[in-house]
PDB file of C-alpha atoms in Angstrom:
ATOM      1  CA  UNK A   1      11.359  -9.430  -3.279  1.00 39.00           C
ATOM      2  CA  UNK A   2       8.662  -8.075  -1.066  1.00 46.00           C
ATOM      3  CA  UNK A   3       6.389 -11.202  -1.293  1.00 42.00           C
ATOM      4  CA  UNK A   4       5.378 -13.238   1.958  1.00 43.00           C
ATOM      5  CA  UNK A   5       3.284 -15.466   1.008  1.00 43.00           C
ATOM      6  CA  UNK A   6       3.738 -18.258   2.583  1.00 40.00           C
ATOM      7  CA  UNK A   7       1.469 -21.643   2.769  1.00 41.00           C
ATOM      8  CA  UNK A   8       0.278 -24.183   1.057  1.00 40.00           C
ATOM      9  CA  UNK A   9      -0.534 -23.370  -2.718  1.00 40.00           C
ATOM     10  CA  UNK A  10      -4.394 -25.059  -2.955  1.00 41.00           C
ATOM     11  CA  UNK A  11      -5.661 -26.903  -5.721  1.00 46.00           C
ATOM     12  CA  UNK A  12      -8.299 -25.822  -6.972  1.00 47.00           C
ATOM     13  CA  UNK A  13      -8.405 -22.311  -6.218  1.00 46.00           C
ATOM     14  CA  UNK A  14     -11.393 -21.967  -4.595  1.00 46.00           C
ATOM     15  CA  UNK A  15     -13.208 -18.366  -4.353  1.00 47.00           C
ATOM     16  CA  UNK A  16     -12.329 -17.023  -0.847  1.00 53.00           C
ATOM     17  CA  UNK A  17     -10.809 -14.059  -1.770  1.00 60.00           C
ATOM     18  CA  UNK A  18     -11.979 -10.462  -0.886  1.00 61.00           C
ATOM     19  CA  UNK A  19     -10.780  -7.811  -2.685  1.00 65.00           C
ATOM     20  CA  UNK A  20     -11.839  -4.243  -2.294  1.00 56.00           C
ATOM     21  CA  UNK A  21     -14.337  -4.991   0.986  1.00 50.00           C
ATOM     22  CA  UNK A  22     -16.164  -7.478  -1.283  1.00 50.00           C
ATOM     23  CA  UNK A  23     -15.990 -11.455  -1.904  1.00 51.00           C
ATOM     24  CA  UNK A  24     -14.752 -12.590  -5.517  1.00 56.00           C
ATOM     25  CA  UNK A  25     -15.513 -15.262  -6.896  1.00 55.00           C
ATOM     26  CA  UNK A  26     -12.871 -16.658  -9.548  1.00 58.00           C
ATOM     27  CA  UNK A  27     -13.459 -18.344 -12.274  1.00 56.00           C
ATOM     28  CA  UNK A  28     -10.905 -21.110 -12.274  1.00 54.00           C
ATOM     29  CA  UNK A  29     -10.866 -22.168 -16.008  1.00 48.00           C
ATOM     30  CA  UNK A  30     -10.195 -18.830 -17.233  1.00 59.00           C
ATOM     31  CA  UNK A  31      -8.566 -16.978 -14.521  1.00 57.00           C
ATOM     32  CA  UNK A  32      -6.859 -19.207 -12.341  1.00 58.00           C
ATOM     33  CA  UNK A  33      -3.399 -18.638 -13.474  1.00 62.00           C
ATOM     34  CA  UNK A  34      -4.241 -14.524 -13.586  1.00 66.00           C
ATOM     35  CA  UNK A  35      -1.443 -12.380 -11.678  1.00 72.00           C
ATOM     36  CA  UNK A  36      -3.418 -10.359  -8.878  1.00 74.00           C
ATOM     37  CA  UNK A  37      -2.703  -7.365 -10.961  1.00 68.00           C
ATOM     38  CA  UNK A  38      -3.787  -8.170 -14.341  1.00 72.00           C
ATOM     39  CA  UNK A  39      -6.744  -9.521 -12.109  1.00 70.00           C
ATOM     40  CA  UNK A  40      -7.914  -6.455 -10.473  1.00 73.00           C
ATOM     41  CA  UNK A  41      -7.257  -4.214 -13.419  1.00 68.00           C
ATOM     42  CA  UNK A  42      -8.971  -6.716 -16.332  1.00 68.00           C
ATOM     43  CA  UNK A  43     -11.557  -8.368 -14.115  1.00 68.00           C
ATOM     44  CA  UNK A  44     -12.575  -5.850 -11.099  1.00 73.00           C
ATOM     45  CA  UNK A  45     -11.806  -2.313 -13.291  1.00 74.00           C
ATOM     46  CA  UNK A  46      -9.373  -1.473 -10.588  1.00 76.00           C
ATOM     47  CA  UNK A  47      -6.890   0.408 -12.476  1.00 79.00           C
ATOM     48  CA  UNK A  48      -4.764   2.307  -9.441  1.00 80.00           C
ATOM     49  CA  UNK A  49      -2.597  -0.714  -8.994  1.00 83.00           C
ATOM     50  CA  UNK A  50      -0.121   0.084 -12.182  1.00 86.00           C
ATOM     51  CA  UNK A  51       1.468  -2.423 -13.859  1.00 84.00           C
ATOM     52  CA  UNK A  52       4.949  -1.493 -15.029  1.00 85.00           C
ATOM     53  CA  UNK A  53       8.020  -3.940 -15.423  1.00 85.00           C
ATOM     54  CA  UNK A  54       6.028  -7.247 -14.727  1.00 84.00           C
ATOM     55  CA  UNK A  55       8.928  -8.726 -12.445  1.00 85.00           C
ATOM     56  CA  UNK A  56       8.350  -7.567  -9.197  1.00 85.00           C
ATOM     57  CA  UNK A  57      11.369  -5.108  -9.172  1.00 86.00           C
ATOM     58  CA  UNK A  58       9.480  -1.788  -9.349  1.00 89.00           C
ATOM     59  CA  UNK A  59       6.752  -1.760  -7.273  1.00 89.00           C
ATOM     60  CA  UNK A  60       4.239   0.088  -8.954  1.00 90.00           C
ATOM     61  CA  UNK A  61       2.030  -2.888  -8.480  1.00 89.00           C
ATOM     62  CA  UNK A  62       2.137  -2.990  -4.861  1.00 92.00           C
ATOM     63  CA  UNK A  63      -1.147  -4.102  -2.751  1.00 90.00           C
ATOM     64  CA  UNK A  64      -1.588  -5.131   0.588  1.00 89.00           C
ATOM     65  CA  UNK A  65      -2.698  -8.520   1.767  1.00 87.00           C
ATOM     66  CA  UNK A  66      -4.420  -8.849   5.328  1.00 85.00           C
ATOM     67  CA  UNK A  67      -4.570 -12.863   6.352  1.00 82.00           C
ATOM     68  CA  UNK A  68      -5.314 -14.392   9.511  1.00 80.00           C
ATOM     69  CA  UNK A  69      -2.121 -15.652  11.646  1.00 82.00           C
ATOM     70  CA  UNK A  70      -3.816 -18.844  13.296  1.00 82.00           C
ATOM     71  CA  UNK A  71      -0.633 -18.884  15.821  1.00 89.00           C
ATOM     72  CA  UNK A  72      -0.570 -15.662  16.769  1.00 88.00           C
ATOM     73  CA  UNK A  73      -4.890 -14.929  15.963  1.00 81.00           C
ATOM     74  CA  UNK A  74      -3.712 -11.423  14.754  1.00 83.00           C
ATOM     75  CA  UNK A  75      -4.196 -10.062  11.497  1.00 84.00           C
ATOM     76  CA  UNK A  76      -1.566  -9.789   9.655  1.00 84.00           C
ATOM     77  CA  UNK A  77      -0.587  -6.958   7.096  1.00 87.00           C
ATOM     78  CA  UNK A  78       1.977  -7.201   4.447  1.00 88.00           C
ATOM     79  CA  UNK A  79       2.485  -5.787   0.583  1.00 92.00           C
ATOM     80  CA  UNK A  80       2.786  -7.653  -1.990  1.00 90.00           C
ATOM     81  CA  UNK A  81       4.274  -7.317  -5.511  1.00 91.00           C
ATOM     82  CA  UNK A  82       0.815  -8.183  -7.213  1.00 87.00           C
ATOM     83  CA  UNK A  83       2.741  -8.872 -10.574  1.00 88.00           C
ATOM     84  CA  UNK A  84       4.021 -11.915  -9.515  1.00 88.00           C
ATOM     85  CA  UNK A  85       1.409 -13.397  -7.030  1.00 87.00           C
ATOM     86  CA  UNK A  86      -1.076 -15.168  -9.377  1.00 84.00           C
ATOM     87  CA  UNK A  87      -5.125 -14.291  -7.759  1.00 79.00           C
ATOM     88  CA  UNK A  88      -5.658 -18.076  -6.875  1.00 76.00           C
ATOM     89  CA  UNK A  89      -2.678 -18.268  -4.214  1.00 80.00           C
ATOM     90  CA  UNK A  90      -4.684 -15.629  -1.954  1.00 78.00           C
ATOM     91  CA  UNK A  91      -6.753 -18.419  -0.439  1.00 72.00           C
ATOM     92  CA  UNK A  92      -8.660 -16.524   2.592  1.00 73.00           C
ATOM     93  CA  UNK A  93      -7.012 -13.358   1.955  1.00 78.00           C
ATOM     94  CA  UNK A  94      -8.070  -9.871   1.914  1.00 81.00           C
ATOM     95  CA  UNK A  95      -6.508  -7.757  -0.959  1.00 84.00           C
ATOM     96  CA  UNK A  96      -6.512  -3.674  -0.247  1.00 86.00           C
ATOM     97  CA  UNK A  97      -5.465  -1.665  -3.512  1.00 85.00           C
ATOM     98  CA  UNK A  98      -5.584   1.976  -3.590  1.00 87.00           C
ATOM     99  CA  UNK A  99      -8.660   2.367  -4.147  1.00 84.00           C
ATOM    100  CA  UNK A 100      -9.435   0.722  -0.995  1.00 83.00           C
ATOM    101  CA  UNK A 101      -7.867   3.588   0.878  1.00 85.00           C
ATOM    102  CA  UNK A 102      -8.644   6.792   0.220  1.00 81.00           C
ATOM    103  CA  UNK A 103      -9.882   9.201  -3.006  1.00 81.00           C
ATOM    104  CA  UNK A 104     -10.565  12.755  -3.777  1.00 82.00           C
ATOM    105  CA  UNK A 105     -14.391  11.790  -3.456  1.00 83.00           C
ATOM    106  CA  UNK A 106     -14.492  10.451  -0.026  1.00 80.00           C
ATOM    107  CA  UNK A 107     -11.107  11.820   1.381  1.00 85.00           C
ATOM    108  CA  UNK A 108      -7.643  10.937   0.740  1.00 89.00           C
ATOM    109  CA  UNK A 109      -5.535   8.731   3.445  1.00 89.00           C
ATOM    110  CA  UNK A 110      -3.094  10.979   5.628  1.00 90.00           C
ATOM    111  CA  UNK A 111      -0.345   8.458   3.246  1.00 91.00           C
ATOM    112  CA  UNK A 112      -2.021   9.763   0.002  1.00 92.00           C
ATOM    113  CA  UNK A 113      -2.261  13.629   1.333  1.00 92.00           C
ATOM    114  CA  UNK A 114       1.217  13.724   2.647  1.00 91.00           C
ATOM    115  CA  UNK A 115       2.778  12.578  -0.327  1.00 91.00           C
ATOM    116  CA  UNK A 116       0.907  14.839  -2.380  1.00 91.00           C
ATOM    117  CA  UNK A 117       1.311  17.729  -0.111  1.00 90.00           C
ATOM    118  CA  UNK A 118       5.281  17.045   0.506  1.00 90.00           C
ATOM    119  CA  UNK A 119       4.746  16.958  -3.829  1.00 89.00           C
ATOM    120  CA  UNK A 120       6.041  13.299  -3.553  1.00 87.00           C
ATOM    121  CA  UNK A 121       5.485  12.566  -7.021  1.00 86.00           C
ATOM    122  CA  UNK A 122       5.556  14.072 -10.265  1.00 86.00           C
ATOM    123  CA  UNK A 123       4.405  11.536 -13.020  1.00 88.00           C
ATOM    124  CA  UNK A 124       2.322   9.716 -10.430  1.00 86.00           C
ATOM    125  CA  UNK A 125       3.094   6.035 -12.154  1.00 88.00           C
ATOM    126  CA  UNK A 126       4.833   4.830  -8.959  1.00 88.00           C
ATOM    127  CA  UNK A 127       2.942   6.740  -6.220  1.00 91.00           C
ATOM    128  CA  UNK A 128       0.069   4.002  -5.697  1.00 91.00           C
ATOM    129  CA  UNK A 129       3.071   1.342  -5.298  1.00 92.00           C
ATOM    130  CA  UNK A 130       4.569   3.804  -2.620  1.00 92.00           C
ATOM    131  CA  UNK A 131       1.527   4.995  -0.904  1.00 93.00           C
ATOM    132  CA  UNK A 132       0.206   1.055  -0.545  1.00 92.00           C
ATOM    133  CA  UNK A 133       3.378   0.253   0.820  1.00 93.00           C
ATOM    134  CA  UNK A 134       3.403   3.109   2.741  1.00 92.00           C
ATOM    135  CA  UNK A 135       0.033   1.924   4.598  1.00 91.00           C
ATOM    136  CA  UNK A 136       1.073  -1.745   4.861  1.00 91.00           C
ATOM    137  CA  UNK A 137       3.767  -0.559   7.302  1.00 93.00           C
ATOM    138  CA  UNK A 138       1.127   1.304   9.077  1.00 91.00           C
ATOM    139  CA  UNK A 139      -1.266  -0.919   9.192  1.00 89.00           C
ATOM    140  CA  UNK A 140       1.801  -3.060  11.172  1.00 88.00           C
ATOM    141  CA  UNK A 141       3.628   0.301  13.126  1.00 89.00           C
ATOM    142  CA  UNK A 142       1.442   3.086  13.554  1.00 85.00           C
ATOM    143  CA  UNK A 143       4.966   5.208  14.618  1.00 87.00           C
ATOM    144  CA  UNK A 144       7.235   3.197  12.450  1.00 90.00           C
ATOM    145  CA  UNK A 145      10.807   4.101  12.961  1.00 90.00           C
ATOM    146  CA  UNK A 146      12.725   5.566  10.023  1.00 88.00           C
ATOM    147  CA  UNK A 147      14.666   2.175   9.450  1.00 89.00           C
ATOM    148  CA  UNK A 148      11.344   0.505   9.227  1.00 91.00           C
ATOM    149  CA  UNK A 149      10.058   3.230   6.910  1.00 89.00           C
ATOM    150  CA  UNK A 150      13.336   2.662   4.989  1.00 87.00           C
ATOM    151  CA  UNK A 151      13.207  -1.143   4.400  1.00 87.00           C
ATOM    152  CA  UNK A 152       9.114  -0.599   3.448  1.00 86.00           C
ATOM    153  CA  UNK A 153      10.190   1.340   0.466  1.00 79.00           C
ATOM    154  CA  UNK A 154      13.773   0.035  -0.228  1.00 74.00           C
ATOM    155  CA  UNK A 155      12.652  -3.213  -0.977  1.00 68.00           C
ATOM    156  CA  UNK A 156      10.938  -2.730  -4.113  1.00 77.00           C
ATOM    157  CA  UNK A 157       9.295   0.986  -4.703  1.00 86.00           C
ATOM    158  CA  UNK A 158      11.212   2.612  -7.600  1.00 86.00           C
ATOM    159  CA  UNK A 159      10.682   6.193  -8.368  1.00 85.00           C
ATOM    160  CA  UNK A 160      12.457   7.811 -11.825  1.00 83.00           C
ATOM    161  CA  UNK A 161      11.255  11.288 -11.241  1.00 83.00           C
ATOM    162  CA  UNK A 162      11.956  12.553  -7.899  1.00 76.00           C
ATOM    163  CA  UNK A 163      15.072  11.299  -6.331  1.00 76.00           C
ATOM    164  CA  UNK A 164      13.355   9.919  -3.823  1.00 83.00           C
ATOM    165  CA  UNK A 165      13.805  12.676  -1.327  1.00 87.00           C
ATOM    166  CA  UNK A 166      10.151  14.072  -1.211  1.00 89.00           C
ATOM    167  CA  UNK A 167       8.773  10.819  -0.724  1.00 88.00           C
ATOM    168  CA  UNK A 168      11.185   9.763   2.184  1.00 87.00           C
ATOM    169  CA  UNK A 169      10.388  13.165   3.924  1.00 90.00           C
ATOM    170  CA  UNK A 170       6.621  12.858   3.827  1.00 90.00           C
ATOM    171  CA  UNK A 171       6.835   9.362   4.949  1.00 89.00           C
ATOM    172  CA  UNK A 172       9.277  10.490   8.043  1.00 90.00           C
ATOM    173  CA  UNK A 173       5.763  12.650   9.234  1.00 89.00           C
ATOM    174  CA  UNK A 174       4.492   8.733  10.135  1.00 89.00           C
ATOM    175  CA  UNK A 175       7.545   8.457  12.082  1.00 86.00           C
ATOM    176  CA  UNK A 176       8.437   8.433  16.179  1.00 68.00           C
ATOM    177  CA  UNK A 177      10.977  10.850  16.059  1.00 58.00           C
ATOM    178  CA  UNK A 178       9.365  13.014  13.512  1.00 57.00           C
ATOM    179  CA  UNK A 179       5.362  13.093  15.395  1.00 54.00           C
ATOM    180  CA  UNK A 180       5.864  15.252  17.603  1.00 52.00           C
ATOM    181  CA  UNK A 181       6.009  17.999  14.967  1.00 51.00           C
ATOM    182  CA  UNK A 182       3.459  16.554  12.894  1.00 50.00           C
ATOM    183  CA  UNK A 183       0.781  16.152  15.580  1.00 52.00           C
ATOM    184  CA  UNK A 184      -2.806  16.183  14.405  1.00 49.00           C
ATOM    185  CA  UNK A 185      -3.332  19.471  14.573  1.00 46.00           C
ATOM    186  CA  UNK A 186      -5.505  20.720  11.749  1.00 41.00           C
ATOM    187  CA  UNK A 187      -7.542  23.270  10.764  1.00 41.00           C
ATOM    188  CA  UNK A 188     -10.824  22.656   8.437  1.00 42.00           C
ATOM    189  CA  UNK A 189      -8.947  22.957   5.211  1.00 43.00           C
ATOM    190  CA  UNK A 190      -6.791  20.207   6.812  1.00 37.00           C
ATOM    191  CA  UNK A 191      -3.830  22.084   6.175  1.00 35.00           C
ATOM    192  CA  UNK A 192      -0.766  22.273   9.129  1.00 32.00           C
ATOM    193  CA  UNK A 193      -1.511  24.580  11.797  1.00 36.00           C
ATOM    194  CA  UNK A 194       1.903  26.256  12.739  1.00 34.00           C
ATOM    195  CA  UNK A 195       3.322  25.305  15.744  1.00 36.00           C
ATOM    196  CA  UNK A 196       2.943  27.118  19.033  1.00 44.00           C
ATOM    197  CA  UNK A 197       6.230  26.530  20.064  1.00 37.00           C
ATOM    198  CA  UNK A 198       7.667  28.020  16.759  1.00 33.00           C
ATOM    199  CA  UNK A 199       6.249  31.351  17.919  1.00 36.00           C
ATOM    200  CA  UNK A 200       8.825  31.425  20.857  1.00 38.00           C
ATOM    201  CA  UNK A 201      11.790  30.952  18.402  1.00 30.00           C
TER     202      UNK A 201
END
């Protein structure tokens, strides 16, 4: 289970929550015992975050959750399962879904374009889950190494349509042993430039 929540669960749940770049306030009576999920879809009309098996297995759900570490005074970053984490228990916590990230009217996140470009999904139900999770890591390793890359997703994200092998690749572009190919070298379109040195080959 991906969740890391961990602290003191605080009665009452008091509204100190930010979700989406904006404070919410929660209404204790009738939403205090509201997974973060059926939260941000019902209440907020955030609908990205999907909400599939209910049990934190599959991932779809996944969100990230930026607290303050008052040991370390960093921020930290981690994603969350949001079917299991009920709203109230993110006390001073700042809740990203993908909506928070990137869309086709602004622009899309390099996470959201690569995955689409590397055609990383096919029914799309799962690809929020990835891409958040995706970004978490980021957010944490800007170069991740593939192992971390490989414990982001192995934990929880489950994908029935592709095999998995389209995501992994477009995620390996994030990588240290994979940048050096991937540099950001783009043109206006923001497609991939091709590589100088694979005009010597």
């Amino acid at each position: 289970m991906k969740n890391k929540l961990n602290g003191p669960f605080r009665e009452p749940c008091v509204p100190n929550v930010i979700l989406f770049g904006n404070w919410v306030f929660i209404d204790i009576i009738k939403d205090g015992d509201l997974e973060t999920d059926g939260y941000t879809g019902r209440e907020e009309g955030l609908t990205g975050t999907k909400y599939a098996c209910g049990r934190g297995s599959c991932g779809a759900c996944t969100v990230m959750v930026s607290k303050h570490d008052p040991v370390s005074k960093k921020i930290r970053h981690f994603s969350i399962t949001a079917c299991l984490v009920p709203i109230c228990s993110l006390y001073g916590a700042a809740v990203t879904t993908v909506e928070g990230i990137g869309s086709i009217k602004t622009r899309l996140h390099p996470v959201q374009e690569r995955i689409a470009k590397g055609h990383g999904t096919q029914c799309g139900f799962c690809t929020p889950g990835m891409v958040m999770s995706m970004y978490a890591l980021l957010r944490n390793h800007l170069h991740p190494s593939e192992e971390q890359l490989m414990e982001a997703w192995e934990v929880g994200n489950l994908c029935r349509c592709t095999g998995y092998r389209s995501i992994l690749e477009s995620g390996k572009t994030f990588c240290m042993v994979s940048r050096w190919l991937y540099r950001a070298r783009m043109t206006g379109t923001q497609e991939l430039v091709f590589q100088d040195h694979l005009k010597s080959l």
